[in-house]
Amino acid sequence: MDKRGIPYVWGGTSDRGYDCSGLMLRAYEKAGIELPRTAREQYGAFDRKIDWDRLKPGDLVFFSGLGHVGMISKPGYMVHAPHSGDVVKEEKLSSWRRQAFVGAVRPDPKGVRQWAELREQRREPVPASLTATL
């Protein structure tokens, strides 16, 4: 919440400016939880999804085909970095937001560790002994 008023900057992850996922990245980093960089990756990092009716402060909420993320700040509100020309702010969750809602996650250290393990597995080179046959 102390980042309110800082300008939106595409790709931003600092007090010079934040984009939506950069703001979430830094907020959770302060809590000791490492998140992936983009909204799509942040959503995909957790198997357990949270329904609209079960949102709690701290939940990450995703909208518009995973193109935007915010964090529930209190019941019925979220904090986010909306778009170019705007600033980090708290906003009431409107009916328009409800229609654009894709899903939500409740980040926890266990979930992020699982995501990190999967990421590392994907980076490992394919063993040389594997060959394809036709």
The first five atom37 places (N, CA, C, CB, O) and aatype in JSON, in Angstrom:
{
  "aatype": [12, 3, 11, 1, 7, 9, 14, 18, 19, 17, 7, 7, 16, 15, 3, 1, 7, 18, 3, 4, 15, 7, 10, 12, 10, 1, 0, 18, 6, 11, 0, 7, 9, 6, 10, 14, 1, 16, 0, 1, 6, 5, 18, 7, 0, 13, 3, 1, 11, 9, 3, 17, 3, 1, 10, 11, 14, 7, 3, 10, 19, 13, 13, 15, 7, 10, 7, 8, 19, 7, 12, 9, 15, 11, 14, 7, 18, 12, 19, 8, 0, 14, 8, 15, 7, 3, 19, 19, 11, 6, 6, 11, 10, 15, 15, 17, 1, 1, 5, 0, 13, 19, 7, 0, 19, 1, 14, 3, 14, 11, 7, 19, 1, 5, 17, 0, 6, 10, 1, 6, 5, 1, 1, 6, 14, 19, 14, 0, 15, 10, 16, 0, 16, 10],
  "atom_mask": [
    [1, 1, 1, 1, 1],
    [1, 1, 1, 1, 1],
    [1, 1, 1, 1, 1],
    [1, 1, 1, 1, 1],
    [1, 1, 1, 0, 1],
    [1, 1, 1, 1, 1],
    [1, 1, 1, 1, 1],
    [1, 1, 1, 1, 1],
    [1, 1, 1, 1, 1],
    [1, 1, 1, 1, 1],
    [1, 1, 1, 0, 1],
    [1, 1, 1, 0, 1],
    [1, 1, 1, 1, 1],
    [1, 1, 1, 1, 1],
    [1, 1, 1, 1, 1],
    [1, 1, 1, 1, 1],
    [1, 1, 1, 0, 1],
    [1, 1, 1, 1, 1],
    [1, 1, 1, 1, 1],
    [1, 1, 1, 1, 1],
    [1, 1, 1, 1, 1],
    [1, 1, 1, 0, 1],
    [1, 1, 1, 1, 1],
    [1, 1, 1, 1, 1],
    [1, 1, 1, 1, 1],
    [1, 1, 1, 1, 1],
    [1, 1, 1, 1, 1],
    [1, 1, 1, 1, 1],
    [1, 1, 1, 1, 1],
    [1, 1, 1, 1, 1],
    [1, 1, 1, 1, 1],
    [1, 1, 1, 0, 1],
    [1, 1, 1, 1, 1],
    [1, 1, 1, 1, 1],
    [1, 1, 1, 1, 1],
    [1, 1, 1, 1, 1],
    [1, 1, 1, 1, 1],
    [1, 1, 1, 1, 1],
    [1, 1, 1, 1, 1],
    [1, 1, 1, 1, 1],
    [1, 1, 1, 1, 1],
    [1, 1, 1, 1, 1],
    [1, 1, 1, 1, 1],
    [1, 1, 1, 0, 1],
    [1, 1, 1, 1, 1],
    [1, 1, 1, 1, 1],
    [1, 1, 1, 1, 1],
    [1, 1, 1, 1, 1],
    [1, 1, 1, 1, 1],
    [1, 1, 1, 1, 1],
    [1, 1, 1, 1, 1],
    [1, 1, 1, 1, 1],
    [1, 1, 1, 1, 1],
    [1, 1, 1, 1, 1],
    [1, 1, 1, 1, 1],
    [1, 1, 1, 1, 1],
    [1, 1, 1, 1, 1],
    [1, 1, 1, 0, 1],
    [1, 1, 1, 1, 1],
    [1, 1, 1, 1, 1],
    [1, 1, 1, 1, 1],
    [1, 1, 1, 1, 1],
    [1, 1, 1, 1, 1],
    [1, 1, 1, 1, 1],
    [1, 1, 1, 0, 1],
    [1, 1, 1, 1, 1],
    [1, 1, 1, 0, 1],
    [1, 1, 1, 1, 1],
    [1, 1, 1, 1, 1],
    [1, 1, 1, 0, 1],
    [1, 1, 1, 1, 1],
    [1, 1, 1, 1, 1],
    [1, 1, 1, 1, 1],
    [1, 1, 1, 1, 1],
    [1, 1, 1, 1, 1],
    [1, 1, 1, 0, 1],
    [1, 1, 1, 1, 1],
    [1, 1, 1, 1, 1],
    [1, 1, 1, 1, 1],
    [1, 1, 1, 1, 1],
    [1, 1, 1, 1, 1],
    [1, 1, 1, 1, 1],
    [1, 1, 1, 1, 1],
    [1, 1, 1, 1, 1],
    [1, 1, 1, 0, 1],
    [1, 1, 1, 1, 1],
    [1, 1, 1, 1, 1],
    [1, 1, 1, 1, 1],
    [1, 1, 1, 1, 1],
    [1, 1, 1, 1, 1],
    [1, 1, 1, 1, 1],
    [1, 1, 1, 1, 1],
    [1, 1, 1, 1, 1],
    [1, 1, 1, 1, 1],
    [1, 1, 1, 1, 1],
    [1, 1, 1, 1, 1],
    [1, 1, 1, 1, 1],
    [1, 1, 1, 1, 1],
    [1, 1, 1, 1, 1],
    [1, 1, 1, 1, 1],
    [1, 1, 1, 1, 1],
    [1, 1, 1, 1, 1],
    [1, 1, 1, 0, 1],
    [1, 1, 1, 1, 1],
    [1, 1, 1, 1, 1],
    [1, 1, 1, 1, 1],
    [1, 1, 1, 1, 1],
    [1, 1, 1, 1, 1],
    [1, 1, 1, 1, 1],
    [1, 1, 1, 1, 1],
    [1, 1, 1, 0, 1],
    [1, 1, 1, 1, 1],
    [1, 1, 1, 1, 1],
    [1, 1, 1, 1, 1],
    [1, 1, 1, 1, 1],
    [1, 1, 1, 1, 1],
    [1, 1, 1, 1, 1],
    [1, 1, 1, 1, 1],
    [1, 1, 1, 1, 1],
    [1, 1, 1, 1, 1],
    [1, 1, 1, 1, 1],
    [1, 1, 1, 1, 1],
    [1, 1, 1, 1, 1],
    [1, 1, 1, 1, 1],
    [1, 1, 1, 1, 1],
    [1, 1, 1, 1, 1],
    [1, 1, 1, 1, 1],
    [1, 1, 1, 1, 1],
    [1, 1, 1, 1, 1],
    [1, 1, 1, 1, 1],
    [1, 1, 1, 1, 1],
    [1, 1, 1, 1, 1],
    [1, 1, 1, 1, 1],
    [1, 1, 1, 1, 1]
  ],
  "atom_positions": [
    [[0.82, -1.2, 0.0], [0.0, 0.0, 0.0], [0.87, 1.27, 0.0], [-0.93, -0.01, 1.21], [0.43, 2.33, -0.44]],
    [[2.09, 1.15, 0.5], [2.94, 2.34, 0.52], [3.48, 2.69, -0.86], [4.1, 2.13, 1.49], [4.18, 3.7, -1.0]],
    [[3.19, 1.9, -1.86], [3.63, 2.19, -3.23], [2.57, 2.98, -4.0], [3.95, 0.9, -3.97], [2.79, 3.35, -5.16]],
    [[1.42, 3.23, -3.38], [0.37, 4.0, -4.06], [0.93, 5.36, -4.49], [-0.87, 4.19, -3.13], [1.66, 6.02, -3.75]],
    [[0.56, 5.75, -5.7], [1.03, 7.02, -6.25], [2.26, 6.9, -7.13], [0.0, 0.0, 0.0], [2.58, 7.84, -7.86]],
    [[2.95, 5.78, -7.07], [4.12, 5.57, -7.95], [3.6, 5.29, -9.36], [5.03, 4.38, -7.43], [2.64, 4.54, -9.52]],
    [[4.21, 5.89, -10.38], [3.7, 5.73, -11.74], [3.81, 4.3, -12.29], [4.42, 6.66, -12.66], [4.7, 3.54, -11.92]],
    [[2.87, 3.98, -13.17], [2.94, 2.74, -13.93], [4.06, 2.89, -14.95], [1.57, 2.41, -14.63], [4.13, 3.89, -15.66]],
    [[4.94, 1.9, -15.02], [5.98, 1.83, -16.04], [6.02, 0.4, -16.54], [7.39, 2.29, -15.47], [6.23, -0.53, -15.75]],
    [[5.82, 0.2, -17.84], [5.83, -1.13, -18.41], [7.18, -1.79, -18.1], [5.57, -1.09, -19.94], [8.23, -1.21, -18.38]],
    [[7.14, -2.99, -17.52], [8.35, -3.71, -17.15], [8.97, -3.24, -15.85], [0.0, 0.0, 0.0], [10.02, -3.74, -15.44]],
    [[8.33, -2.28, -15.17], [8.89, -1.69, -13.97], [8.8, -2.58, -12.74], [0.0, 0.0, 0.0], [7.78, -3.23, -12.5]],
    [[9.88, -2.59, -11.97], [9.94, -3.39, -10.74], [10.57, -2.61, -9.59], [10.73, -4.69, -10.98], [11.1, -3.2, -8.65]],
    [[10.51, -1.27, -9.66], [11.15, -0.46, -8.62], [10.29, 0.76, -8.32], [12.58, -0.02, -9.05], [9.27, 0.99, -8.97]],
    [[10.71, 1.54, -7.34], [9.96, 2.73, -6.98], [10.01, 3.82, -8.05], [10.49, 3.29, -5.68], [9.31, 4.83, -7.93]],
    [[10.81, 3.63, -9.09], [10.76, 4.55, -10.23], [9.52, 4.29, -11.07], [12.03, 4.4, -11.11], [9.08, 5.15, -11.83]],
    [[8.94, 3.09, -10.92], [7.72, 2.73, -11.62], [7.5, 1.23, -11.61], [0.0, 0.0, 0.0], [8.45, 0.45, -11.61]],
    [[6.24, 0.84, -11.59], [5.86, -0.58, -11.57], [4.86, -0.88, -12.67], [5.27, -0.96, -10.2], [4.03, -0.05, -13.02]],
    [[4.97, -2.1, -13.21], [3.84, -2.63, -13.95], [3.11, -3.55, -12.98], [4.29, -3.38, -15.28], [3.56, -3.74, -11.85]],
    [[2.0, -4.12, -13.4], [1.17, -4.88, -12.47], [1.9, -6.07, -11.84], [-0.07, -5.37, -13.17], [1.86, -6.25, -10.63]],
    [[2.57, -6.87, -12.65], [3.24, -8.05, -12.12], [4.53, -7.68, -11.37], [3.55, -9.04, -13.24], [4.92, -8.38, -10.44]],
    [[5.17, -6.6, -11.77], [6.36, -6.14, -11.06], [6.02, -5.68, -9.64], [0.0, 0.0, 0.0], [6.8, -5.89, -8.71]],
    [[4.86, -5.06, -9.48], [4.4, -4.65, -8.16], [4.16, -5.87, -7.27], [3.13, -3.8, -8.26], [4.53, -5.87, -6.1]],
    [[3.53, -6.9, -7.83], [3.26, -8.12, -7.05], [4.57, -8.84, -6.71], [2.31, -9.07, -7.84], [4.74, -9.35, -5.6]],
    [[5.48, -8.88, -7.67], [6.79, -9.49, -7.47], [7.49, -8.88, -6.25], [7.66, -9.33, -8.73], [7.97, -9.61, -5.38]],
    [[7.54, -7.56, -6.2], [8.24, -6.87, -5.11], [7.47, -6.98, -3.79], [8.44, -5.39, -5.46], [8.09, -7.11, -2.74]],
    [[6.15, -6.95, -3.82], [5.37, -7.07, -2.59], [5.61, -8.42, -1.93], [3.86, -6.89, -2.88], [5.84, -8.49, -0.73]],
    [[5.57, -9.48, -2.72], [5.8, -10.81, -2.15], [7.26, -11.03, -1.8], [5.34, -11.88, -3.12], [7.56, -11.78, -0.87]],
    [[8.16, -10.41, -2.52], [9.58, -10.49, -2.18], [9.8, -9.95, -0.76], [10.44, -9.7, -3.2], [10.58, -10.53, 0.0]],
    [[9.13, -8.86, -0.41], [9.22, -8.31, 0.95], [8.73, -9.3, 2.0], [8.41, -7.0, 1.05], [9.18, -9.28, 3.15]],
    [[7.81, -10.18, 1.59], [7.27, -11.2, 2.5], [8.11, -12.48, 2.47], [5.82, -11.52, 2.14], [7.77, -13.45, 3.15]],
    [[9.2, -12.47, 1.7], [10.07, -13.64, 1.64], [9.62, -14.71, 0.67], [0.0, 0.0, 0.0], [10.06, -15.85, 0.76]],
    [[8.74, -14.34, -0.26], [8.24, -15.31, -1.25], [8.63, -14.83, -2.63], [6.69, -15.48, -1.14], [8.3, -13.72, -3.04]],
    [[9.36, -15.68, -3.37], [9.8, -15.35, -4.72], [8.72, -15.76, -5.72], [11.15, -16.04, -5.06], [8.33, -16.92, -5.78]],
    [[8.26, -14.8, -6.49], [7.27, -15.05, -7.54], [7.94, -14.99, -8.91], [6.1, -14.03, -7.46], [8.98, -14.35, -9.06]],
    [[7.35, -15.65, -9.89], [7.81, -15.45, -11.27], [7.56, -14.0, -11.7], [7.1, -16.44, -12.24], [6.89, -13.25, -10.99]],
    [[8.1, -13.59, -12.83], [8.05, -12.19, -13.25], [6.72, -11.74, -13.84], [9.11, -11.96, -14.26], [6.24, -10.66, -13.48]],
    [[6.1, -12.52, -14.72], [4.92, -12.03, -15.43], [3.62, -12.51, -14.78], [4.96, -12.47, -16.89], [3.61, -13.48, -14.03]],
    [[2.53, -11.81, -15.09], [1.22, -12.19, -14.55], [0.87, -13.63, -14.93], [0.13, -11.23, -15.06], [0.41, -14.4, -14.09]],
    [[1.08, -13.99, -16.17], [0.78, -15.35, -16.63], [1.57, -16.39, -15.84], [1.08, -15.49, -18.13], [1.03, -17.41, -15.43]],
    [[2.86, -16.13, -15.63], [3.7, -17.05, -14.86], [3.29, -17.09, -13.39], [5.19, -16.65, -14.98], [3.3, -18.15, -12.76]],
    [[2.92, -15.94, -12.85], [2.48, -15.89, -11.46], [1.23, -16.73, -11.25], [2.23, -14.44, -11.02], [1.11, -17.45, -10.26]],
    [[0.3, -16.65, -12.17], [-0.92, -17.45, -12.09], [-0.6, -18.94, -12.23], [-1.93, -17.02, -13.16], [-1.13, -19.77, -11.5]],
    [[0.25, -19.26, -13.18], [0.6, -20.64, -13.45], [1.48, -21.3, -12.4], [0.0, 0.0, 0.0], [1.63, -22.52, -12.4]],
    [[2.07, -20.51, -11.51], [2.97, -21.05, -10.5], [2.24, -21.81, -9.4], [3.79, -19.94, -9.88], [2.88, -22.48, -8.59]],
    [[0.93, -21.72, -9.35], [0.15, -22.33, -8.27], [-0.97, -23.19, -8.83], [-0.43, -21.25, -7.34], [-1.74, -22.74, -9.68]],
    [[-1.04, -24.42, -8.36], [-2.11, -25.32, -8.8], [-3.45, -24.94, -8.18], [-1.77, -26.76, -8.44], [-4.49, -25.03, -8.83]],
    [[-3.4, -24.51, -6.92], [-4.65, -24.21, -6.22], [-5.13, -22.81, -6.6], [-4.45, -24.32, -4.69], [-4.45, -21.82, -6.35]],
    [[-6.31, -22.76, -7.2], [-6.91, -21.48, -7.61], [-8.01, -21.1, -6.6], [-7.5, -21.58, -9.06], [-8.65, -21.97, -6.01]],
    [[-8.21, -19.81, -6.43], [-9.17, -19.28, -5.47], [-10.35, -18.69, -6.24], [-8.5, -18.21, -4.55], [-10.17, -17.93, -7.2]],
    [[-11.56, -19.04, -5.82], [-12.78, -18.5, -6.44], [-13.01, -17.05, -6.02], [-14.0, -19.37, -6.06], [-12.54, -16.6, -4.97]],
    [[-13.73, -16.33, -6.85], [-14.08, -14.93, -6.6], [-14.71, -14.75, -5.21], [-15.05, -14.42, -7.69], [-14.39, -13.8, -4.5]],
    [[-15.59, -15.65, -4.84], [-16.31, -15.53, -3.57], [-15.47, -15.88, -2.35], [-17.52, -16.41, -3.61], [-15.95, -15.74, -1.23]],
    [[-14.24, -16.34, -2.55], [-13.39, -16.74, -1.42], [-12.1, -15.9, -1.32], [-13.02, -18.22, -1.56], [-11.15, -16.3, -0.66]],
    [[-12.09, -14.75, -1.98], [-10.9, -13.9, -1.98], [-10.62, -13.34, -0.59], [-11.05, -12.76, -2.98], [-11.54, -12.97, 0.14]],
    [[-9.32, -13.28, -0.25], [-8.85, -12.73, 1.02], [-7.7, -11.76, 0.75], [-8.41, -13.86, 2.0], [-7.04, -11.85, -0.28]],
    [[-7.47, -10.83, 1.68], [-6.31, -9.94, 1.51], [-5.02, -10.75, 1.29], [-6.14, -9.03, 2.75], [-4.75, -11.74, 1.96]],
    [[-4.25, -10.28, 0.31], [-3.01, -10.96, -0.06], [-3.15, -11.84, -1.28], [0.0, 0.0, 0.0], [-2.15, -12.18, -1.91]],
    [[-4.38, -12.23, -1.63], [-4.58, -13.06, -2.83], [-4.24, -12.24, -4.07], [-6.05, -13.59, -2.9], [-4.52, -11.04, -4.14]],
    [[-3.64, -12.9, -5.04], [-3.4, -12.27, -6.33], [-4.59, -12.58, -7.23], [-2.06, -12.77, -6.98], [-5.0, -13.73, -7.35]],
    [[-5.14, -11.55, -7.86], [-6.3, -11.68, -8.73], [-5.9, -11.34, -10.15], [-7.47, -10.78, -8.25], [-5.2, -10.36, -10.39]],
    [[-6.36, -12.16, -11.09], [-5.94, -12.05, -12.48], [-7.14, -11.76, -13.37], [-5.24, -13.34, -12.94], [-8.23, -12.28, -13.17]],
    [[-6.89, -10.91, -14.37], [-7.95, -10.43, -15.24], [-7.53, -10.46, -16.71], [-8.36, -9.01, -14.84], [-6.35, -10.6, -17.03]],
    [[-8.51, -10.33, -17.56], [-8.3, -10.09, -19.0], [-7.32, -11.07, -19.63], [-7.81, -8.68, -19.22], [-6.28, -10.66, -20.14]],
    [[-7.65, -12.35, -19.59], [-6.81, -13.36, -20.23], [-5.42, -13.44, -19.62], [0.0, 0.0, 0.0], [-4.46, -13.74, -20.32]],
    [[-5.3, -13.19, -18.33], [-4.03, -13.2, -17.59], [-3.12, -12.04, -17.98], [-3.31, -14.51, -17.81], [-1.91, -12.1, -17.79]],
    [[-3.71, -10.99, -18.53], [-2.93, -9.82, -18.91], [-2.78, -8.79, -17.8], [0.0, 0.0, 0.0], [-2.07, -7.8, -17.97]],
    [[-3.44, -9.02, -16.67], [-3.37, -8.06, -15.57], [-3.5, -8.79, -14.24], [-4.47, -6.98, -15.71], [-4.23, -9.77, -14.12]],
    [[-2.77, -8.28, -13.24], [-2.81, -8.85, -11.89], [-2.87, -7.72, -10.86], [-1.58, -9.76, -11.63], [-2.27, -6.66, -11.03]],
    [[-3.61, -7.98, -9.8], [-3.67, -7.08, -8.65], [-3.65, -7.93, -7.39], [0.0, 0.0, 0.0], [-3.65, -9.16, -7.46]],
    [[-3.62, -7.27, -6.24], [-3.64, -7.97, -4.96], [-4.81, -7.48, -4.12], [-2.29, -7.77, -4.2], [-5.04, -6.27, -4.0]],
    [[-5.55, -8.42, -3.55], [-6.65, -8.04, -2.67], [-6.05, -7.31, -1.45], [-7.49, -9.29, -2.23], [-5.17, -7.84, -0.77]],
    [[-6.53, -6.1, -1.2], [-6.03, -5.29, -0.1], [-6.94, -5.37, 1.12], [-5.87, -3.84, -0.53], [-6.47, -5.35, 2.26]],
    [[-8.22, -5.47, 0.88], [-9.25, -5.64, 1.9], [-10.48, -6.15, 1.16], [-9.55, -4.29, 2.71], [-10.54, -6.06, -0.06]],
    [[-11.46, -6.67, 1.87], [-12.63, -7.22, 1.16], [-13.23, -6.21, 0.18], [-13.71, -7.66, 2.17], [-13.57, -5.08, 0.54]],
    [[-13.34, -6.65, -1.08], [-13.94, -5.82, -2.12], [-13.0, -4.84, -2.8], [0.0, 0.0, 0.0], [-13.44, -4.06, -3.64]],
    [[-11.71, -4.85, -2.45], [-10.74, -3.91, -3.02], [-9.46, -4.61, -3.4], [-10.45, -2.78, -2.03], [-9.1, -5.66, -2.85]],
    [[-8.76, -4.01, -4.37], [-7.43, -4.51, -4.74], [-6.5, -3.33, -4.92], [-7.49, -5.38, -6.03], [-6.94, -2.21, -5.18]],
    [[-5.21, -3.6, -4.79], [-4.17, -2.63, -5.12], [-3.49, -3.14, -6.37], [-3.14, -2.42, -3.93], [-3.25, -4.34, -6.51]],
    [[-3.18, -2.23, -7.3], [-2.57, -2.65, -8.57], [-1.95, -1.47, -9.28], [-3.62, -3.32, -9.48], [-2.16, -0.31, -8.91]],
    [[-1.18, -1.78, -10.3], [-0.61, -0.79, -11.21], [-1.39, -0.93, -12.51], [0.97, -0.99, -11.42], [-1.11, -1.82, -13.3]],
    [[-2.36, -0.05, -12.74], [-3.34, -0.27, -13.83], [-2.8, -0.25, -15.26], [-4.37, 0.75, -13.73], [-2.95, -1.24, -15.98]],
    [[-2.19, 0.84, -15.69], [-1.79, 0.98, -17.09], [-0.98, 2.25, -17.26], [-3.03, 0.98, -18.03], [-0.9, 3.08, -16.36]],
    [[-0.38, 2.4, -18.44], [0.4, 3.61, -18.74], [-0.44, 4.85, -18.49], [0.89, 3.59, -20.21], [-1.63, 4.89, -18.81]],
    [[0.17, 5.86, -17.92], [-0.51, 7.11, -17.63], [-1.22, 7.12, -16.28], [0.0, 0.0, 0.0], [-1.8, 8.13, -15.89]],
    [[-1.16, 6.02, -15.58], [-1.82, 5.93, -14.27], [-0.76, 5.64, -13.21], [-2.92, 4.82, -14.28], [0.44, 5.58, -13.51]],
    [[-1.2, 5.45, -11.98], [-0.3, 5.2, -10.85], [-0.79, 3.99, -10.07], [-0.2, 6.45, -9.93], [-1.94, 3.57, -10.22]],
    [[0.07, 3.45, -9.23], [-0.33, 2.38, -8.32], [-1.44, 2.92, -7.43], [0.9, 1.85, -7.47], [-1.31, 4.0, -6.85]],
    [[-2.53, 2.16, -7.32], [-3.66, 2.64, -6.51], [-4.52, 1.49, -6.03], [-4.51, 3.62, -7.3], [-4.44, 0.36, -6.53]],
    [[-5.34, 1.81, -5.06], [-6.33, 0.86, -4.57], [-7.63, 1.15, -5.3], [-6.51, 0.96, -3.0], [-8.0, 2.3, -5.52]],
    [[-8.31, 0.07, -5.69], [-9.53, 0.21, -6.49], [-10.58, -0.75, -5.98], [-9.24, -0.03, -7.99], [-10.27, -1.88, -5.61]],
    [[-11.83, -0.31, -5.98], [-12.94, -1.18, -5.62], [-13.14, -2.2, -6.74], [-14.25, -0.37, -5.38], [-13.07, -1.86, -7.92]],
    [[-13.38, -3.45, -6.36], [-13.64, -4.48, -7.37], [-15.04, -4.26, -7.93], [-13.5, -5.92, -6.76], [-16.04, -4.47, -7.24]],
    [[-15.11, -3.85, -9.16], [-16.37, -3.51, -9.82], [-16.98, -4.7, -10.53], [-16.16, -2.37, -10.81], [-16.36, -5.76, -10.61]],
    [[-18.19, -4.53, -11.04], [-18.82, -5.59, -11.84], [-18.02, -5.83, -13.12], [-20.3, -5.23, -12.18], [-17.97, -6.95, -13.62]],
    [[-17.39, -4.78, -13.64], [-16.54, -4.95, -14.83], [-15.36, -5.85, -14.49], [-16.05, -3.58, -15.35], [-15.01, -6.73, -15.28]],
    [[-14.74, -5.64, -13.33], [-13.63, -6.51, -12.91], [-14.11, -7.94, -12.75], [-13.01, -6.01, -11.6], [-13.4, -8.88, -13.12]],
    [[-15.29, -8.12, -12.21], [-15.84, -9.48, -12.03], [-15.97, -10.18, -13.37], [-17.22, -9.43, -11.32], [-15.66, -11.37, -13.49]],
    [[-16.42, -9.46, -14.38], [-16.58, -10.05, -15.72], [-15.23, -10.39, -16.35], [-17.34, -9.1, -16.63], [-15.14, -11.36, -17.11]],
    [[-14.2, -9.61, -16.06], [-12.87, -9.83, -16.63], [-12.03, -10.82, -15.81], [-12.12, -8.51, -16.75], [-10.92, -11.17, -16.21]],
    [[-12.56, -11.26, -14.65], [-11.83, -12.13, -13.72], [-11.53, -13.48, -14.36], [-12.64, -12.32, -12.43], [-12.42, -14.14, -14.89]],
    [[-10.25, -13.89, -14.3], [-9.81, -15.18, -14.8], [-9.66, -16.17, -13.65], [-8.48, -15.05, -15.57], [-10.04, -17.33, -13.76]],
    [[-9.11, -15.69, -12.54], [-8.88, -16.54, -11.39], [-7.99, -15.84, -10.38], [0.0, 0.0, 0.0], [-7.57, -14.7, -10.59]],
    [[-7.72, -16.53, -9.28], [-6.88, -15.97, -8.23], [-6.04, -17.08, -7.62], [-7.74, -15.27, -7.15], [-6.37, -18.26, -7.72]],
    [[-4.94, -16.67, -7.0], [-4.07, -17.61, -6.28], [-3.74, -17.0, -4.92], [-2.77, -17.93, -7.1], [-3.8, -15.78, -4.73]],
    [[-3.38, -17.87, -4.0], [-2.94, -17.45, -2.67], [-1.5, -17.92, -2.52], [-3.87, -18.05, -1.52], [-1.25, -19.04, -2.07]],
    [[-0.53, -17.06, -2.89], [0.87, -17.49, -2.86], [1.33, -17.92, -1.48], [1.76, -16.37, -3.35], [1.01, -17.3, -0.46]],
    [[2.07, -19.01, -1.48], [2.69, -19.5, -0.26], [4.05, -20.06, -0.63], [1.81, -20.58, 0.45], [4.28, -20.43, -1.78]],
    [[4.97, -20.14, 0.33], [6.32, -20.62, 0.01], [6.33, -22.01, -0.6], [7.17, -20.61, 1.24], [7.14, -22.27, -1.49]],
    [[5.47, -22.91, -0.15], [5.45, -24.27, -0.69], [5.09, -24.26, -2.17], [4.45, -25.14, 0.09], [5.73, -24.93, -2.98]],
    [[4.06, -23.5, -2.53], [3.65, -23.43, -3.93], [4.73, -22.86, -4.82], [0.0, 0.0, 0.0], [4.92, -23.34, -5.94]],
    [[5.43, -21.85, -4.35], [6.5, -21.25, -5.15], [7.66, -22.22, -5.3], [6.97, -19.93, -4.53], [8.28, -22.28, -6.36]],
    [[7.97, -22.97, -4.25], [9.05, -23.97, -4.36], [8.71, -24.99, -5.43], [9.29, -24.68, -3.0], [9.58, -25.39, -6.21]],
    [[7.45, -25.44, -5.48], [7.05, -26.41, -6.5], [7.24, -25.81, -7.89], [5.58, -26.85, -6.3], [7.72, -26.49, -8.79]],
    [[6.86, -24.54, -8.07], [7.03, -23.87, -9.35], [8.51, -23.79, -9.72], [6.41, -22.47, -9.32], [8.88, -24.05, -10.86]],
    [[9.35, -23.44, -8.75], [10.78, -23.32, -9.01], [11.39, -24.67, -9.41], [11.5, -22.76, -7.78], [12.25, -24.73, -10.29]],
    [[10.94, -25.74, -8.76], [11.44, -27.08, -9.12], [11.06, -27.44, -10.55], [10.9, -28.13, -8.15], [11.87, -27.98, -11.29]],
    [[9.83, -27.16, -10.93], [9.4, -27.43, -12.31], [10.2, -26.61, -13.3], [7.9, -27.13, -12.47], [10.6, -27.1, -14.36]],
    [[10.44, -25.35, -12.96], [11.22, -24.47, -13.83], [12.62, -25.03, -14.04], [11.3, -23.05, -13.25], [13.12, -25.05, -15.16]],
    [[13.25, -25.49, -12.97], [14.59, -26.05, -13.07], [14.6, -27.33, -13.91], [15.16, -26.33, -11.68], [15.52, -27.56, -14.7]],
    [[13.58, -28.15, -13.75], [13.49, -29.38, -14.54], [13.42, -29.05, -16.02], [12.26, -30.2, -14.12], [14.01, -29.75, -16.84]],
    [[12.7, -28.0, -16.36], [12.56, -27.61, -17.77], [13.88, -27.11, -18.34], [11.5, -26.54, -17.92], [14.1, -27.21, -19.55]],
    [[14.75, -26.58, -17.5], [16.04, -26.04, -17.96], [17.09, -27.12, -18.13], [16.54, -25.0, -16.98], [18.09, -26.9, -18.82]],
    [[16.89, -28.27, -17.5], [17.89, -29.32, -17.59], [17.99, -29.82, -19.03], [17.55, -30.49, -16.64], [16.97, -30.0, -19.69]],
    [[19.21, -30.04, -19.53], [19.36, -30.53, -20.9], [18.88, -31.98, -20.99], [20.84, -30.42, -21.35], [18.91, -32.73, -20.02]],
    [[18.45, -32.34, -22.16], [18.02, -33.71, -22.41], [19.26, -34.61, -22.37], [17.26, -33.82, -23.78], [20.26, -34.28, -23.01]],
    [[19.21, -35.72, -21.65], [20.38, -36.62, -21.6], [20.79, -37.06, -23.0], [20.08, -37.85, -20.73], [19.95, -37.34, -23.85]],
    [[22.11, -37.12, -23.24], [22.64, -37.48, -24.54], [22.3, -38.92, -24.94], [24.13, -37.29, -24.56], [22.28, -39.24, -26.13]],
    [[22.03, -39.77, -23.98], [21.76, -41.16, -24.28], [20.37, -41.39, -24.88], [21.91, -41.98, -23.03], [20.1, -42.47, -25.4]],
    [[19.51, -40.4, -24.82], [18.18, -40.56, -25.4], [18.25, -40.36, -26.91], [17.19, -39.59, -24.77], [18.82, -39.38, -27.39]],
    [[17.66, -41.29, -27.64], [17.61, -41.14, -29.09], [16.2, -41.47, -29.55], [18.65, -42.05, -29.79], [15.49, -42.25, -28.92]],
    [[15.83, -40.88, -30.63], [14.51, -41.13, -31.2], [14.63, -42.17, -32.3], [13.88, -39.82, -31.74], [15.61, -42.18, -33.04]],
    [[13.66, -43.03, -32.4], [13.64, -44.01, -33.48], [12.36, -43.84, -34.27], [13.77, -45.44, -32.94], [11.33, -43.45, -33.74]],
    [[12.45, -44.15, -35.53], [11.28, -44.04, -36.41], [10.77, -45.41, -36.77], [11.61, -43.25, -37.69], [9.79, -45.53, -37.5]]
  ]
}
